mmCIF file of C-alpha atoms in Angstrom:
data_model
loop_
_atom_site.group_PDB
_atom_site.id
_atom_site.type_symbol
_atom_site.label_atom_id
_atom_site.label_comp_id
_atom_site.label_asym_id
_atom_site.label_seq_id
_atom_site.Cartn_x
_atom_site.Cartn_y
_atom_site.Cartn_z
ATOM 1 C CA UNK A 1 55.991 93.600 81.879
ATOM 2 C CA UNK A 2 56.507 91.641 78.640
ATOM 3 C CA UNK A 3 53.759 91.333 76.032
ATOM 4 C CA UNK A 4 53.930 89.144 72.956
ATOM 5 C CA UNK A 5 51.273 88.658 70.277
ATOM 6 C CA UNK A 6 51.218 85.596 68.121
ATOM 7 C CA UNK A 7 48.845 85.640 65.150
ATOM 8 C CA UNK A 8 47.995 82.209 63.799
ATOM 9 C CA UNK A 9 45.371 82.731 61.107
ATOM 10 C CA UNK A 10 42.315 84.812 60.147
ATOM 11 C CA UNK A 11 39.280 83.971 62.292
ATOM 12 C CA UNK A 12 36.485 81.938 60.780
ATOM 13 C CA UNK A 13 32.936 81.826 62.029
ATOM 14 C CA UNK A 14 32.190 78.486 63.554
ATOM 15 C CA UNK A 15 29.556 77.109 65.873
ATOM 16 C CA UNK A 16 30.818 74.906 68.612
ATOM 17 C CA UNK A 17 28.629 72.306 70.326
ATOM 18 C CA UNK A 18 28.269 74.332 73.523
ATOM 19 C CA UNK A 19 27.262 77.483 71.594
ATOM 20 C CA UNK A 20 25.031 75.468 69.288
ATOM 21 C CA UNK A 21 22.935 74.335 72.269
ATOM 22 C CA UNK A 22 22.442 77.919 73.449
ATOM 23 C CA UNK A 23 21.763 79.246 69.967
ATOM 24 C CA UNK A 24 24.911 81.465 70.022
ATOM 25 C CA UNK A 25 27.570 81.538 67.365
ATOM 26 C CA UNK A 26 31.200 81.744 68.416
ATOM 27 C CA UNK A 27 34.196 83.003 66.438
ATOM 28 C CA UNK A 28 37.046 80.541 66.622
ATOM 29 C CA UNK A 29 39.979 82.062 68.468
ATOM 30 C CA UNK A 30 42.948 82.501 66.108
ATOM 31 C CA UNK A 31 45.707 84.185 68.007
ATOM 32 C CA UNK A 32 47.396 84.311 71.403
ATOM 33 C CA UNK A 33 48.607 87.187 73.560
ATOM 34 C CA UNK A 34 51.342 86.175 75.952
ATOM 35 C CA UNK A 35 52.048 88.517 78.863
ATOM 36 C CA UNK A 36 54.444 88.214 81.756
ATOM 37 C CA UNK A 37 53.194 89.394 85.159
ATOM 38 C CA UNK A 38 54.167 88.885 88.734
ATOM 39 C CA UNK A 39 53.052 85.463 89.955
ATOM 40 C CA UNK A 40 51.263 86.961 92.936
ATOM 41 C CA UNK A 41 49.209 89.290 90.638
ATOM 42 C CA UNK A 42 48.340 86.467 88.300
ATOM 43 C CA UNK A 43 47.320 84.130 91.211
ATOM 44 C CA UNK A 44 45.149 86.848 92.785
ATOM 45 C CA UNK A 45 43.471 87.595 89.423
ATOM 46 C CA UNK A 46 42.781 83.944 88.623
ATOM 47 C CA UNK A 47 41.450 83.310 92.144
ATOM 48 C CA UNK A 48 39.099 86.289 91.930
ATOM 49 C CA UNK A 49 37.872 85.154 88.521
ATOM 50 C CA UNK A 50 37.149 81.713 89.975
ATOM 51 C CA UNK A 51 35.228 83.265 92.866
ATOM 52 C CA UNK A 52 33.216 85.309 90.407
ATOM 53 C CA UNK A 53 32.543 82.218 88.220
ATOM 54 C CA UNK A 54 34.313 83.572 85.226
ATOM 55 C CA UNK A 55 37.671 82.899 83.541
ATOM 56 C CA UNK A 56 40.774 85.062 83.386
ATOM 57 C CA UNK A 57 40.794 84.824 79.558
ATOM 58 C CA UNK A 58 37.164 85.943 79.331
ATOM 59 C CA UNK A 59 37.848 88.972 81.595
ATOM 60 C CA UNK A 60 40.970 89.948 79.649
ATOM 61 C CA UNK A 61 39.093 89.679 76.328
ATOM 62 C CA UNK A 62 36.312 91.839 77.858
ATOM 63 C CA UNK A 63 38.898 94.440 78.970
ATOM 64 C CA UNK A 64 40.489 94.471 75.549
ATOM 65 C CA UNK A 65 37.198 95.000 73.722
ATOM 66 C CA UNK A 66 36.128 97.804 76.067
ATOM 67 C CA UNK A 67 39.579 99.468 75.842
ATOM 68 C CA UNK A 68 39.501 99.407 72.023
ATOM 69 C CA UNK A 69 35.944 100.741 71.937
ATOM 70 C CA UNK A 70 36.872 103.628 74.239
ATOM 71 C CA UNK A 71 39.950 104.611 72.276
ATOM 72 C CA UNK A 72 39.159 103.933 68.623
ATOM 73 C CA UNK A 73 37.937 107.437 67.787
ATOM 74 C CA UNK A 74 40.250 109.505 69.812
#
């Protein structure tokens, strides 16, 4: 597997129109993480996310936050 991190700029707090309507603030995304996986794994993951009415990016961000929280003091 190949993982590449591209940092663009420091995040700034912004409110987008969609978040503004719901009263939530959203941090503007400021970097990308590029990974290479088998096409079949990616397709299965994206299909499952669609079936669960979520996005692949949202689930990966959720995994990353949980992983960091579990390992930051150990």
